[in-house]
XYZ file of C-alpha atoms in Angstrom:
162
model
C 50.813 73.045 27.877
C 51.051 71.103 24.893
C 53.061 72.003 22.132
C 52.470 71.951 18.435
C 54.775 68.987 18.117
C 52.848 66.897 20.321
C 49.470 67.738 18.509
C 51.111 66.916 15.149
C 52.534 63.766 16.350
C 48.734 63.038 17.678
C 47.533 64.227 14.354
C 49.704 61.505 12.653
C 48.818 59.077 14.684
C 45.248 59.300 14.544
C 45.564 59.489 10.647
C 47.678 55.961 10.875
C 44.959 54.617 13.037
C 42.093 55.713 10.533
C 43.933 54.504 7.581
C 44.383 50.969 9.400
C 40.717 51.009 10.277
C 39.520 51.731 6.698
C 42.274 48.946 5.480
C 40.929 46.657 8.146
C 37.050 47.436 7.205
C 37.847 47.074 3.639
C 39.620 43.299 4.421
C 36.282 42.420 6.434
C 34.240 43.360 3.370
C 36.207 41.151 1.217
C 36.054 38.149 3.746
C 32.290 38.816 4.373
C 31.991 38.602 0.323
C 33.893 35.514 0.151
C 32.220 34.129 3.137
C 28.869 34.644 1.201
C 30.384 33.164 -1.563
C 31.522 30.044 0.073
C 28.367 29.804 1.908
C 26.358 29.559 -1.581
C 28.652 27.237 -2.972
C 28.292 24.982 0.234
C 24.404 25.133 -0.221
C 24.780 24.033 -4.051
C 27.042 21.334 -2.973
C 24.587 20.160 -0.162
C 21.922 20.293 -2.402
C 23.787 18.562 -5.260
C 24.780 15.773 -2.534
C 21.135 15.443 -1.691
C 20.423 15.090 -5.210
C 22.845 12.669 -5.952
C 21.860 10.733 -2.775
C 18.286 10.603 -3.597
C 19.398 9.301 -7.230
C 21.702 6.496 -5.447
C 18.792 5.495 -3.133
C 16.646 5.269 -6.260
C 19.199 3.172 -8.170
C 19.813 0.986 -5.473
C 16.235 0.412 -5.328
C 15.722 -0.007 -8.795
C 18.888 -2.660 -8.843
C 17.250 -4.582 -5.793
C 13.984 -4.866 -8.153
C 16.012 -6.013 -11.176
C 18.080 -8.301 -9.100
C 14.785 -9.606 -7.625
C 13.120 -10.008 -10.811
C 15.999 -11.848 -12.599
C 15.962 -14.188 -9.315
C 12.404 -14.892 -10.097
C 12.935 -15.366 -13.556
C 15.823 -18.005 -12.853
C 13.534 -19.836 -10.150
C 10.600 -20.044 -12.886
C 13.303 -21.259 -15.573
C 14.466 -23.871 -13.069
C 10.433 -25.133 -12.302
C 10.091 -25.263 -15.569
C 13.428 -27.474 -16.276
C 12.250 -29.649 -13.330
C 9.066 -29.839 -14.577
C 10.148 -31.238 -18.344
C 12.620 -33.238 -16.761
C 10.218 -34.988 -14.302
C 7.604 -35.251 -16.927
C 10.054 -37.009 -19.194
C 11.497 -39.337 -16.375
C 7.877 -39.884 -14.791
C 6.132 -40.460 -18.436
C 9.172 -43.014 -19.016
C 8.522 -44.937 -15.709
C 4.742 -44.853 -16.116
C 4.783 -46.466 -19.540
C 7.167 -49.040 -18.313
C 5.492 -49.671 -14.949
C 1.892 -50.043 -16.388
C 3.005 -52.401 -19.369
C 1.206 -49.877 -21.848
C 2.639 -49.572 -25.032
C 4.031 -45.893 -26.090
C 3.928 -45.698 -29.726
C 4.648 -41.769 -30.145
C 7.941 -40.942 -31.120
C 10.629 -39.252 -29.208
C 12.791 -36.558 -30.842
C 16.335 -36.287 -29.833
C 16.164 -32.335 -29.864
C 14.748 -30.305 -27.144
C 11.465 -28.726 -27.592
C 9.721 -26.074 -26.157
C 8.223 -26.817 -22.554
C 4.253 -26.456 -23.612
C 5.289 -28.488 -26.574
C 6.868 -31.159 -24.474
C 3.490 -31.181 -22.077
C 1.319 -31.499 -25.206
C 3.344 -34.509 -26.235
C 3.220 -36.259 -23.249
C -0.694 -35.618 -22.987
C -0.729 -37.244 -26.654
C 2.002 -39.955 -25.718
C -0.500 -41.119 -22.814
C -3.590 -41.071 -24.804
C -1.602 -43.025 -27.625
C -0.619 -45.440 -25.000
C -4.035 -46.182 -23.642
C -5.503 -46.580 -27.233
C -2.819 -49.331 -28.001
C -2.815 -51.207 -24.589
C -2.634 -54.418 -26.232
C 1.129 -54.251 -27.167
C 3.459 -54.165 -23.875
C 6.432 -53.301 -25.812
C 7.380 -49.509 -25.754
C 8.930 -48.172 -28.948
C 11.352 -45.383 -29.140
C 12.183 -43.731 -32.434
C 15.236 -41.323 -32.905
C 16.987 -39.697 -35.591
C 19.803 -42.221 -35.349
C 17.416 -45.289 -35.638
C 15.368 -43.564 -38.632
C 18.665 -43.599 -40.554
C 19.347 -47.260 -39.803
C 15.939 -48.577 -40.039
C 15.279 -50.408 -43.892
C 12.075 -49.140 -45.465
C 9.408 -51.639 -44.935
C 5.775 -52.046 -46.819
C 4.168 -50.981 -43.941
C 6.591 -47.668 -44.222
C 6.690 -44.506 -41.897
C 3.764 -42.454 -42.738
C 3.831 -39.162 -40.957
C 6.048 -40.233 -38.255
C 3.947 -43.187 -37.273
C 4.172 -47.017 -38.015
C 1.472 -48.946 -39.041
C 1.871 -52.533 -36.893
C -1.144 -54.156 -38.456
C-alpha cells in the first residue's frame, strides 16, 4: 500500500511542477509580448525603409534631371559662345575677302550674344552700302584715346569720310 509519506511527497512534487508551469507560462506570455513589440517595431522599420528608399529614388531621379538640365544649359552656352566666335571671325574674314569696307566700330568689351548678332547684321549692311572703299576700319577705346580731334570729328561713333 501507499503510505502517507509517499502521498505527501507526490503532492509536493505536483505543487513544484505546477509552480514551474505557471512560471514558464508567465515567461511565455512575456516573450510573446516582447515578440509582438519587436514585430511591430520591425514593421515600422520596414515601412520607414520603404519610405526612405522611395525618397532616395525620387532624389536620384531629381538629381539626374538637374544634371541633365545643367548639361543642356552648358551645351547651349557652348553653342552660343561658338556662334559668337564664329560670327566674329567669319565676319572679319568676309569683309577682308570680299574687299568691302566695314565702317562699323568694334568695341573691346564683350556684348550680349543678341546684341552681337544685331551688330553683325548692321556691320554687313554698312559694308555693302560703302563698298567703294576697300580698307576696313576698326575702332577701339585705345585708338580713340590716341586719335587726334579732326574737323570731320567723331559723331555718335561714326566718322564722316567725305
